[in-house]
Amino acid sequence: MNRVGTSIFAATLAAVPLAATPAAADIKVDATYEISIAGWGIARANMNFTLDKSGYKADIFMRPKGVATIVTAVRTSVSVDGQATSRGEVYPSNYSVSAEEIARPVRVTMKMRSGNVTSLRAQPPLKDRPGRVPVTDAHRRGVVDPLSSGLIPAKAPDARDACNHVMKIFDGWTRYDVKLYYKGRRKVETQGYSGTGTVCGARWVPVAGHRPAKPEVQYLERNKALEVTVVPLPGAGYAIPYQVRIGTPNGEILIEPSAFSISGTGV
């Protein structure tokens, strides 16, 4: 799954101190997501997420499945913890990515405070290539990591206001926005969950770290076939992704749950 998919899958600007009032909720989400491209299953991801007065924590473990196991054995772990306030502000503290069983390690260790990156180690480092938009210190301020970006402020009971949102994301290498807009509502149902989701269209907007002349960048920037369906976390003032669709020249990438459950206070 590419960085854009992870980012949509996986917030909001940080603008006030961490002393802000925490979200008054006690929520746990357990989910298994199936990832496919053009109908072919390529990976499975298990997610554990908790949100309470002490903060939020999320862990994702992704491994290949089906035909993908023929060409790769890469297993990816992503984790984050931080604070989410009752005013809809998300403040990551620690974010990490680790991809195992590959010759060239891919790892990110990032610490943040009040929406600003305070320390970062990313492997491999971003190469200084001609035409690349440089990443400055300013691009590491007022941001969230890709996984925290999936915790979306939503005060409306049906979470439709989650679509009035811009994710400002820094993944350790690049800085980009994901702009959401409202498309509609639809019934969602899988093992452990049944309800109505809000469908948000999405647009990917590169900010820094990319090379504008690359065809892949130009395609993603023009791509209108980006969509995320979100569901509300009862009583929390937030929504999270239930399903993600990403159009590509090789077929649609679909991320959807085979099992999904929300438990806790008020559920």
PDB file of C-alpha atoms in Angstrom:
ATOM      1  CA  MET A   1       0.000   0.000   0.000  1.00  0.00           C
ATOM      2  CA  ASN A   2       1.462   3.395  -0.948  1.00  0.00           C
ATOM      3  CA  ARG A   3       1.925   6.379   1.355  1.00  0.00           C
ATOM      4  CA  VAL A   4      -1.208   8.120   0.097  1.00  0.00           C
ATOM      5  CA  GLY A   5      -3.350   5.079   0.947  1.00  0.00           C
ATOM      6  CA  THR A   6      -1.817   4.840   4.377  1.00  0.00           C
ATOM      7  CA  SER A   7      -2.382   8.512   4.994  1.00  0.00           C
ATOM      8  CA  ILE A   8      -6.026   8.528   4.064  1.00  0.00           C
ATOM      9  CA  PHE A   9      -6.395   5.381   6.122  1.00  0.00           C
ATOM     10  CA  ALA A  10      -4.655   6.282   8.784  1.00  0.00           C
ATOM     11  CA  ALA A  11      -6.387  14.354  12.020  1.00  0.00           C
ATOM     12  CA  THR A  12      -6.152  17.616  12.342  1.00  0.00           C
ATOM     13  CA  LEU A  13      -3.802  20.591  12.787  1.00  0.00           C
ATOM     14  CA  ALA A  14      -2.132  21.064  16.145  1.00  0.00           C
ATOM     15  CA  ALA A  15      -2.434  24.660  17.217  1.00  0.00           C
ATOM     16  CA  VAL A  16      -2.879  24.805  21.016  1.00  0.00           C
ATOM     17  CA  PRO A  17      -0.981  23.315  23.971  1.00  0.00           C
ATOM     18  CA  LEU A  18      -1.342  19.746  25.143  1.00  0.00           C
ATOM     19  CA  ALA A  19      -3.066  20.975  28.280  1.00  0.00           C
ATOM     20  CA  ALA A  20      -6.321  21.206  26.307  1.00  0.00           C
ATOM     21  CA  THR A  21      -9.249  19.185  27.667  1.00  0.00           C
ATOM     22  CA  PRO A  22      -8.950  15.500  26.659  1.00  0.00           C
ATOM     23  CA  ALA A  23     -11.666  13.716  24.716  1.00  0.00           C
ATOM     24  CA  ALA A  24     -14.306  12.471  27.150  1.00  0.00           C
ATOM     25  CA  ALA A  25     -14.699   8.931  25.805  1.00  0.00           C
ATOM     26  CA  ASP A  26     -13.513   5.402  26.406  1.00  0.00           C
ATOM     27  CA  ILE A  27     -13.442   3.665  23.030  1.00  0.00           C
ATOM     28  CA  LYS A  28     -11.780   0.543  21.646  1.00  0.00           C
ATOM     29  CA  VAL A  29     -11.713  -0.456  17.979  1.00  0.00           C
ATOM     30  CA  ASP A  30     -10.525  -3.828  16.707  1.00  0.00           C
ATOM     31  CA  ALA A  31     -10.474  -4.336  12.951  1.00  0.00           C
ATOM     32  CA  THR A  32      -9.077  -6.569  10.240  1.00  0.00           C
ATOM     33  CA  TYR A  33      -8.716  -4.829   6.891  1.00  0.00           C
ATOM     34  CA  GLU A  34      -8.387  -6.645   3.566  1.00  0.00           C
ATOM     35  CA  ILE A  35      -6.343  -4.836   0.912  1.00  0.00           C
ATOM     36  CA  SER A  36      -6.792  -5.600  -2.769  1.00  0.00           C
ATOM     37  CA  ILE A  37      -5.931  -4.134  -6.155  1.00  0.00           C
ATOM     38  CA  ALA A  38      -8.130  -4.776  -9.196  1.00  0.00           C
ATOM     39  CA  GLY A  39      -9.941  -7.421  -7.148  1.00  0.00           C
ATOM     40  CA  TRP A  40      -6.796  -9.355  -6.196  1.00  0.00           C
ATOM     41  CA  GLY A  41      -6.147  -9.656  -2.463  1.00  0.00           C
ATOM     42  CA  ILE A  42      -2.601  -8.527  -1.704  1.00  0.00           C
ATOM     43  CA  ALA A  43      -2.444  -7.804   2.039  1.00  0.00           C
ATOM     44  CA  ARG A  44      -4.232  -8.000   5.373  1.00  0.00           C
ATOM     45  CA  ALA A  45      -3.898  -5.472   8.184  1.00  0.00           C
ATOM     46  CA  ASN A  46      -4.898  -5.865  11.825  1.00  0.00           C
ATOM     47  CA  MET A  47      -5.631  -2.680  13.742  1.00  0.00           C
ATOM     48  CA  ASN A  48      -6.032  -2.074  17.460  1.00  0.00           C
ATOM     49  CA  PHE A  49      -7.092   1.413  18.532  1.00  0.00           C
ATOM     50  CA  THR A  50      -7.973   2.893  21.927  1.00  0.00           C
ATOM     51  CA  LEU A  51      -9.143   6.370  22.910  1.00  0.00           C
ATOM     52  CA  ASP A  52      -9.721   7.523  26.474  1.00  0.00           C
ATOM     53  CA  LYS A  53      -8.991  10.435  28.794  1.00  0.00           C
ATOM     54  CA  SER A  54      -5.307   9.553  28.923  1.00  0.00           C
ATOM     55  CA  GLY A  55      -4.950   9.768  25.129  1.00  0.00           C
ATOM     56  CA  TYR A  56      -5.115   7.569  22.055  1.00  0.00           C
ATOM     57  CA  LYS A  57      -3.021   4.652  20.846  1.00  0.00           C
ATOM     58  CA  ALA A  58      -3.116   2.747  17.575  1.00  0.00           C
ATOM     59  CA  ASP A  59      -1.195  -0.219  16.214  1.00  0.00           C
ATOM     60  CA  ILE A  60      -1.386  -1.705  12.720  1.00  0.00           C
ATOM     61  CA  PHE A  61       0.335  -4.869  11.567  1.00  0.00           C
ATOM     62  CA  MET A  62       0.185  -5.554   7.824  1.00  0.00           C
ATOM     63  CA  ARG A  63       1.348  -8.679   5.993  1.00  0.00           C
ATOM     64  CA  PRO A  64       1.031  -9.918   2.391  1.00  0.00           C
ATOM     65  CA  LYS A  65      -1.610 -12.429   1.353  1.00  0.00           C
ATOM     66  CA  GLY A  66      -2.671 -14.318  -1.758  1.00  0.00           C
ATOM     67  CA  VAL A  67      -0.619 -13.772  -4.902  1.00  0.00           C
ATOM     68  CA  ALA A  68       1.466 -11.100  -3.146  1.00  0.00           C
ATOM     69  CA  THR A  69       3.195 -13.747  -1.026  1.00  0.00           C
ATOM     70  CA  ILE A  70       4.894 -15.001  -4.196  1.00  0.00           C
ATOM     71  CA  VAL A  71       6.848 -11.773  -4.659  1.00  0.00           C
ATOM     72  CA  THR A  72       7.206 -10.358  -1.139  1.00  0.00           C
ATOM     73  CA  ALA A  73       7.411 -11.340   2.514  1.00  0.00           C
ATOM     74  CA  VAL A  74       7.433  -7.772   3.810  1.00  0.00           C
ATOM     75  CA  ARG A  75       5.581  -7.277   7.082  1.00  0.00           C
ATOM     76  CA  THR A  76       4.933  -3.742   8.208  1.00  0.00           C
ATOM     77  CA  SER A  77       4.227  -2.489  11.725  1.00  0.00           C
ATOM     78  CA  VAL A  78       2.936   1.030  12.390  1.00  0.00           C
ATOM     79  CA  SER A  79       2.206   2.500  15.811  1.00  0.00           C
ATOM     80  CA  VAL A  80       1.329   5.865  17.296  1.00  0.00           C
ATOM     81  CA  ASP A  81       0.219   7.407  20.563  1.00  0.00           C
ATOM     82  CA  GLY A  82      -0.839  10.909  21.481  1.00  0.00           C
ATOM     83  CA  GLN A  83      -3.585  13.171  22.774  1.00  0.00           C
ATOM     84  CA  ALA A  84      -7.013  13.965  21.310  1.00  0.00           C
ATOM     85  CA  THR A  85      -8.957  16.849  22.813  1.00  0.00           C
ATOM     86  CA  SER A  86     -12.675  17.471  23.168  1.00  0.00           C
ATOM     87  CA  ARG A  87     -12.234  20.393  20.751  1.00  0.00           C
ATOM     88  CA  GLY A  88     -11.230  18.100  17.908  1.00  0.00           C
ATOM     89  CA  GLU A  89      -7.459  18.615  18.061  1.00  0.00           C
ATOM     90  CA  VAL A  90      -5.115  15.665  17.552  1.00  0.00           C
ATOM     91  CA  TYR A  91      -1.564  15.779  18.922  1.00  0.00           C
ATOM     92  CA  PRO A  92       0.663  12.775  18.150  1.00  0.00           C
ATOM     93  CA  SER A  93       3.530  12.079  20.551  1.00  0.00           C
ATOM     94  CA  ASN A  94       5.336   9.008  19.183  1.00  0.00           C
ATOM     95  CA  TYR A  95       5.058   7.537  15.685  1.00  0.00           C
ATOM     96  CA  SER A  96       6.988   4.582  14.289  1.00  0.00           C
ATOM     97  CA  VAL A  97       7.077   2.443  11.150  1.00  0.00           C
ATOM     98  CA  SER A  98       9.070  -0.733  10.626  1.00  0.00           C
ATOM     99  CA  ALA A  99       9.114  -2.928   7.503  1.00  0.00           C
ATOM    100  CA  GLU A 100      10.685  -6.340   8.090  1.00  0.00           C
ATOM    101  CA  GLU A 101      12.158  -9.050   5.867  1.00  0.00           C
ATOM    102  CA  ILE A 102      13.598  -6.760   3.216  1.00  0.00           C
ATOM    103  CA  ALA A 103      17.243  -6.164   2.290  1.00  0.00           C
ATOM    104  CA  ARG A 104      16.939  -2.404   2.661  1.00  0.00           C
ATOM    105  CA  PRO A 105      15.329  -1.467   5.993  1.00  0.00           C
ATOM    106  CA  VAL A 106      12.429   0.983   6.017  1.00  0.00           C
ATOM    107  CA  ARG A 107      12.001   2.584   9.404  1.00  0.00           C
ATOM    108  CA  VAL A 108      10.632   5.810  10.818  1.00  0.00           C
ATOM    109  CA  THR A 109      10.900   6.968  14.406  1.00  0.00           C
ATOM    110  CA  MET A 110       9.310  10.354  15.000  1.00  0.00           C
ATOM    111  CA  LYS A 111       8.551  12.287  18.170  1.00  0.00           C
ATOM    112  CA  MET A 112       6.140  15.209  18.177  1.00  0.00           C
ATOM    113  CA  ARG A 113       4.772  17.823  20.543  1.00  0.00           C
ATOM    114  CA  SER A 114       1.924  20.285  19.975  1.00  0.00           C
ATOM    115  CA  GLY A 115       1.816  19.264  16.312  1.00  0.00           C
ATOM    116  CA  ASN A 116       5.511  19.873  15.714  1.00  0.00           C
ATOM    117  CA  VAL A 117       8.197  17.282  14.975  1.00  0.00           C
ATOM    118  CA  THR A 118      10.839  17.372  17.717  1.00  0.00           C
ATOM    119  CA  SER A 119      12.993  14.443  16.571  1.00  0.00           C
ATOM    120  CA  LEU A 120      13.056  12.276  13.466  1.00  0.00           C
ATOM    121  CA  ARG A 121      14.911   9.317  12.063  1.00  0.00           C
ATOM    122  CA  ALA A 122      13.810   7.978   8.668  1.00  0.00           C
ATOM    123  CA  GLN A 123      15.472   5.167   6.717  1.00  0.00           C
ATOM    124  CA  PRO A 124      16.278   5.270   3.886  1.00  0.00           C
ATOM    125  CA  PRO A 125      16.857   9.033   3.933  1.00  0.00           C
ATOM    126  CA  LEU A 126      15.158  11.165   1.294  1.00  0.00           C
ATOM    127  CA  LYS A 127      17.618  11.531  -1.589  1.00  0.00           C
ATOM    128  CA  ASP A 128      18.563  14.953  -2.892  1.00  0.00           C
ATOM    129  CA  ARG A 129      17.336  14.608  -6.476  1.00  0.00           C
ATOM    130  CA  PRO A 130      17.034  17.356  -9.123  1.00  0.00           C
ATOM    131  CA  GLY A 131      13.654  19.053  -9.027  1.00  0.00           C
ATOM    132  CA  ARG A 132      12.681  17.823  -5.560  1.00  0.00           C
ATOM    133  CA  VAL A 133      10.812  20.352  -3.445  1.00  0.00           C
ATOM    134  CA  PRO A 134      12.936  20.678  -0.294  1.00  0.00           C
ATOM    135  CA  VAL A 135      11.475  19.828   3.109  1.00  0.00           C
ATOM    136  CA  THR A 136      12.126  22.626   5.599  1.00  0.00           C
ATOM    137  CA  ASP A 137      11.562  22.951   9.335  1.00  0.00           C
ATOM    138  CA  ALA A 138       8.343  24.836   8.574  1.00  0.00           C
ATOM    139  CA  HIS A 139       6.972  21.699   6.873  1.00  0.00           C
ATOM    140  CA  ARG A 140       7.393  19.766  10.137  1.00  0.00           C
ATOM    141  CA  ARG A 141       5.156  22.121  12.110  1.00  0.00           C
ATOM    142  CA  GLY A 142       1.369  22.004  12.454  1.00  0.00           C
ATOM    143  CA  VAL A 143       1.156  18.419  11.170  1.00  0.00           C
ATOM    144  CA  VAL A 144       0.065  14.905  12.056  1.00  0.00           C
ATOM    145  CA  ASP A 145       1.553  11.552  11.109  1.00  0.00           C
ATOM    146  CA  PRO A 146      -0.243   9.296   8.577  1.00  0.00           C
ATOM    147  CA  LEU A 147      -1.809   7.024  11.203  1.00  0.00           C
ATOM    148  CA  SER A 148      -3.065   9.864  13.413  1.00  0.00           C
ATOM    149  CA  SER A 149      -4.620  11.455  10.335  1.00  0.00           C
ATOM    150  CA  GLY A 150      -7.281   8.732  10.524  1.00  0.00           C
ATOM    151  CA  LEU A 151      -8.644  10.193  13.778  1.00  0.00           C
ATOM    152  CA  ILE A 152     -10.931  12.814  12.231  1.00  0.00           C
ATOM    153  CA  PRO A 153     -12.902  15.441  14.199  1.00  0.00           C
ATOM    154  CA  ALA A 154     -16.660  14.897  13.787  1.00  0.00           C
ATOM    155  CA  LYS A 155     -19.254  16.490  16.050  1.00  0.00           C
ATOM    156  CA  ALA A 156     -22.360  15.620  14.005  1.00  0.00           C
ATOM    157  CA  PRO A 157     -24.054  12.335  15.040  1.00  0.00           C
ATOM    158  CA  ASP A 158     -23.738  11.007  11.480  1.00  0.00           C
ATOM    159  CA  ALA A 159     -20.118  12.286  11.204  1.00  0.00           C
ATOM    160  CA  ARG A 160     -20.798  14.078   7.928  1.00  0.00           C
ATOM    161  CA  ASP A 161     -18.747  17.056   9.161  1.00  0.00           C
ATOM    162  CA  ALA A 162     -15.683  14.788   9.081  1.00  0.00           C
ATOM    163  CA  CYS A 163     -15.611  15.518   5.360  1.00  0.00           C
ATOM    164  CA  ASN A 164     -15.068  19.249   6.022  1.00  0.00           C
ATOM    165  CA  HIS A 165     -11.469  18.577   6.872  1.00  0.00           C
ATOM    166  CA  VAL A 166      -7.914  18.885   5.592  1.00  0.00           C
ATOM    167  CA  MET A 167      -5.323  16.364   6.785  1.00  0.00           C
ATOM    168  CA  LYS A 168      -1.908  18.052   7.023  1.00  0.00           C
ATOM    169  CA  ILE A 169       0.479  15.118   7.020  1.00  0.00           C
ATOM    170  CA  PHE A 170       4.206  14.554   7.404  1.00  0.00           C
ATOM    171  CA  ASP A 171       5.286  10.919   7.027  1.00  0.00           C
ATOM    172  CA  GLY A 172       8.989  11.267   7.833  1.00  0.00           C
ATOM    173  CA  TRP A 173       9.953  11.948   4.238  1.00  0.00           C
ATOM    174  CA  THR A 174       7.299  14.087   2.584  1.00  0.00           C
ATOM    175  CA  ARG A 175       4.722  16.706   3.491  1.00  0.00           C
ATOM    176  CA  TYR A 176       1.289  16.680   1.833  1.00  0.00           C
ATOM    177  CA  ASP A 177      -2.360  17.488   2.403  1.00  0.00           C
ATOM    178  CA  VAL A 178      -5.385  15.248   1.951  1.00  0.00           C
ATOM    179  CA  LYS A 179      -8.471  17.414   1.431  1.00  0.00           C
ATOM    180  CA  LEU A 180     -11.816  15.774   2.187  1.00  0.00           C
ATOM    181  CA  TYR A 181     -15.244  16.746   0.865  1.00  0.00           C
ATOM    182  CA  TYR A 182     -18.721  15.340   1.411  1.00  0.00           C
ATOM    183  CA  LYS A 183     -20.137  12.859  -1.137  1.00  0.00           C
ATOM    184  CA  GLY A 184     -22.985  11.066   0.636  1.00  0.00           C
ATOM    185  CA  ARG A 185     -24.031   8.284   2.978  1.00  0.00           C
ATOM    186  CA  ARG A 186     -24.151   4.511   2.585  1.00  0.00           C
ATOM    187  CA  LYS A 187     -24.974   1.359   4.533  1.00  0.00           C
ATOM    188  CA  VAL A 188     -21.961  -0.556   5.834  1.00  0.00           C
ATOM    189  CA  GLU A 189     -21.937  -4.017   7.335  1.00  0.00           C
ATOM    190  CA  THR A 190     -19.323  -6.619   8.174  1.00  0.00           C
ATOM    191  CA  GLN A 191     -18.557  -9.091  10.934  1.00  0.00           C
ATOM    192  CA  GLY A 192     -19.007  -7.228  14.235  1.00  0.00           C
ATOM    193  CA  TYR A 193     -20.427  -3.995  12.818  1.00  0.00           C
ATOM    194  CA  SER A 194     -23.506  -2.668  11.043  1.00  0.00           C
ATOM    195  CA  GLY A 195     -24.446   0.948  10.473  1.00  0.00           C
ATOM    196  CA  THR A 196     -24.333   3.889   8.091  1.00  0.00           C
ATOM    197  CA  GLY A 197     -21.089   5.460   6.960  1.00  0.00           C
ATOM    198  CA  THR A 198     -20.335   8.918   5.596  1.00  0.00           C
ATOM    199  CA  VAL A 199     -18.556   8.927   2.246  1.00  0.00           C
ATOM    200  CA  CYS A 200     -15.877  11.588   1.764  1.00  0.00           C
ATOM    201  CA  GLY A 201     -14.131  12.291  -1.505  1.00  0.00           C
ATOM    202  CA  ALA A 202     -10.434  13.096  -1.168  1.00  0.00           C
ATOM    203  CA  ARG A 203      -7.789  15.007  -3.091  1.00  0.00           C
ATOM    204  CA  TRP A 204      -4.041  14.563  -2.567  1.00  0.00           C
ATOM    205  CA  VAL A 205      -2.056  17.814  -2.565  1.00  0.00           C
ATOM    206  CA  PRO A 206       1.765  17.598  -2.496  1.00  0.00           C
ATOM    207  CA  VAL A 207       3.528  20.233  -0.410  1.00  0.00           C
ATOM    208  CA  ALA A 208       7.197  19.254  -0.038  1.00  0.00           C
ATOM    209  CA  GLY A 209       9.564  16.316  -0.531  1.00  0.00           C
ATOM    210  CA  HIS A 210       8.078  15.372  -3.918  1.00  0.00           C
ATOM    211  CA  ARG A 211       9.306  15.912  -7.471  1.00  0.00           C
ATOM    212  CA  PRO A 212       6.570  17.740  -9.414  1.00  0.00           C
ATOM    213  CA  ALA A 213       7.818  16.499 -12.800  1.00  0.00           C
ATOM    214  CA  LYS A 214       7.357  12.812 -11.935  1.00  0.00           C
ATOM    215  CA  PRO A 215       4.381  11.213 -13.731  1.00  0.00           C
ATOM    216  CA  GLU A 216       3.339   9.418 -10.533  1.00  0.00           C
ATOM    217  CA  VAL A 217       3.111  12.702  -8.645  1.00  0.00           C
ATOM    218  CA  GLN A 218       1.158  14.355 -11.466  1.00  0.00           C
ATOM    219  CA  TYR A 219      -1.258  11.405 -11.616  1.00  0.00           C
ATOM    220  CA  LEU A 220      -1.926  11.436  -7.877  1.00  0.00           C
ATOM    221  CA  GLU A 221      -2.421  15.188  -7.845  1.00  0.00           C
ATOM    222  CA  ARG A 222      -5.041  14.939 -10.624  1.00  0.00           C
ATOM    223  CA  ASN A 223      -6.627  11.761  -9.290  1.00  0.00           C
ATOM    224  CA  LYS A 224     -10.300  12.248  -8.388  1.00  0.00           C
ATOM    225  CA  ALA A 225     -10.841   8.542  -7.701  1.00  0.00           C
ATOM    226  CA  LEU A 226      -9.973   8.832  -4.008  1.00  0.00           C
ATOM    227  CA  GLU A 227     -12.662   8.086  -1.452  1.00  0.00           C
ATOM    228  CA  VAL A 228     -12.887   7.262   2.245  1.00  0.00           C
ATOM    229  CA  THR A 229     -15.957   6.075   4.141  1.00  0.00           C
ATOM    230  CA  VAL A 230     -15.873   7.003   7.825  1.00  0.00           C
ATOM    231  CA  VAL A 231     -17.927   5.918  10.828  1.00  0.00           C
ATOM    232  CA  PRO A 232     -18.367   7.840  14.107  1.00  0.00           C
ATOM    233  CA  LEU A 233     -16.866   6.870  17.450  1.00  0.00           C
ATOM    234  CA  PRO A 234     -19.902   7.248  19.753  1.00  0.00           C
ATOM    235  CA  GLY A 235     -19.565  10.067  22.245  1.00  0.00           C
ATOM    236  CA  ALA A 236     -15.985  10.843  21.271  1.00  0.00           C
ATOM    237  CA  GLY A 237     -16.409  13.665  18.757  1.00  0.00           C
ATOM    238  CA  TYR A 238     -14.309  11.787  16.201  1.00  0.00           C
ATOM    239  CA  ALA A 239     -14.718   9.429  13.252  1.00  0.00           C
ATOM    240  CA  ILE A 240     -12.339   6.854  11.776  1.00  0.00           C
ATOM    241  CA  PRO A 241     -11.987   5.294   8.316  1.00  0.00           C
ATOM    242  CA  TYR A 242     -14.085   2.221   7.577  1.00  0.00           C
ATOM    243  CA  GLN A 243     -13.249   1.812   3.896  1.00  0.00           C
ATOM    244  CA  VAL A 244     -10.793   3.430   1.460  1.00  0.00           C
ATOM    245  CA  ARG A 245     -10.860   3.423  -2.355  1.00  0.00           C
ATOM    246  CA  ILE A 246      -7.899   4.608  -4.438  1.00  0.00           C
ATOM    247  CA  GLY A 247      -8.033   4.631  -8.221  1.00  0.00           C
ATOM    248  CA  THR A 248      -4.798   3.667 -10.002  1.00  0.00           C
ATOM    249  CA  PRO A 249      -3.854   2.942 -13.651  1.00  0.00           C
ATOM    250  CA  ASN A 250      -3.609  -0.750 -12.687  1.00  0.00           C
ATOM    251  CA  GLY A 251      -7.011  -0.966 -11.035  1.00  0.00           C
ATOM    252  CA  GLU A 252      -8.667   0.218  -7.854  1.00  0.00           C
ATOM    253  CA  ILE A 253      -6.964  -0.265  -4.505  1.00  0.00           C
ATOM    254  CA  LEU A 254      -9.668  -1.238  -2.018  1.00  0.00           C
ATOM    255  CA  ILE A 255      -9.148  -1.292   1.750  1.00  0.00           C
ATOM    256  CA  GLU A 256     -12.185  -2.652   3.581  1.00  0.00           C
ATOM    257  CA  PRO A 257     -12.784  -4.571   6.802  1.00  0.00           C
ATOM    258  CA  SER A 258     -13.570  -8.260   7.061  1.00  0.00           C
ATOM    259  CA  ALA A 259     -14.095  -7.709  10.791  1.00  0.00           C
ATOM    260  CA  PHE A 260     -14.744  -4.440  12.618  1.00  0.00           C
ATOM    261  CA  SER A 261     -15.930  -3.738  16.154  1.00  0.00           C
ATOM    262  CA  ILE A 262     -16.319  -0.647  18.320  1.00  0.00           C
ATOM    263  CA  SER A 263     -16.722  -1.081  22.065  1.00  0.00           C
ATOM    264  CA  GLY A 264     -16.547   1.050  25.191  1.00  0.00           C
ATOM    265  CA  THR A 265     -18.477   3.741  27.044  1.00  0.00           C
ATOM    266  CA  GLY A 266     -21.603   4.880  25.209  1.00  0.00           C
ATOM    267  CA  VAL A 267     -21.376   2.209  22.513  1.00  0.00           C
TER     268      VAL A 267
END
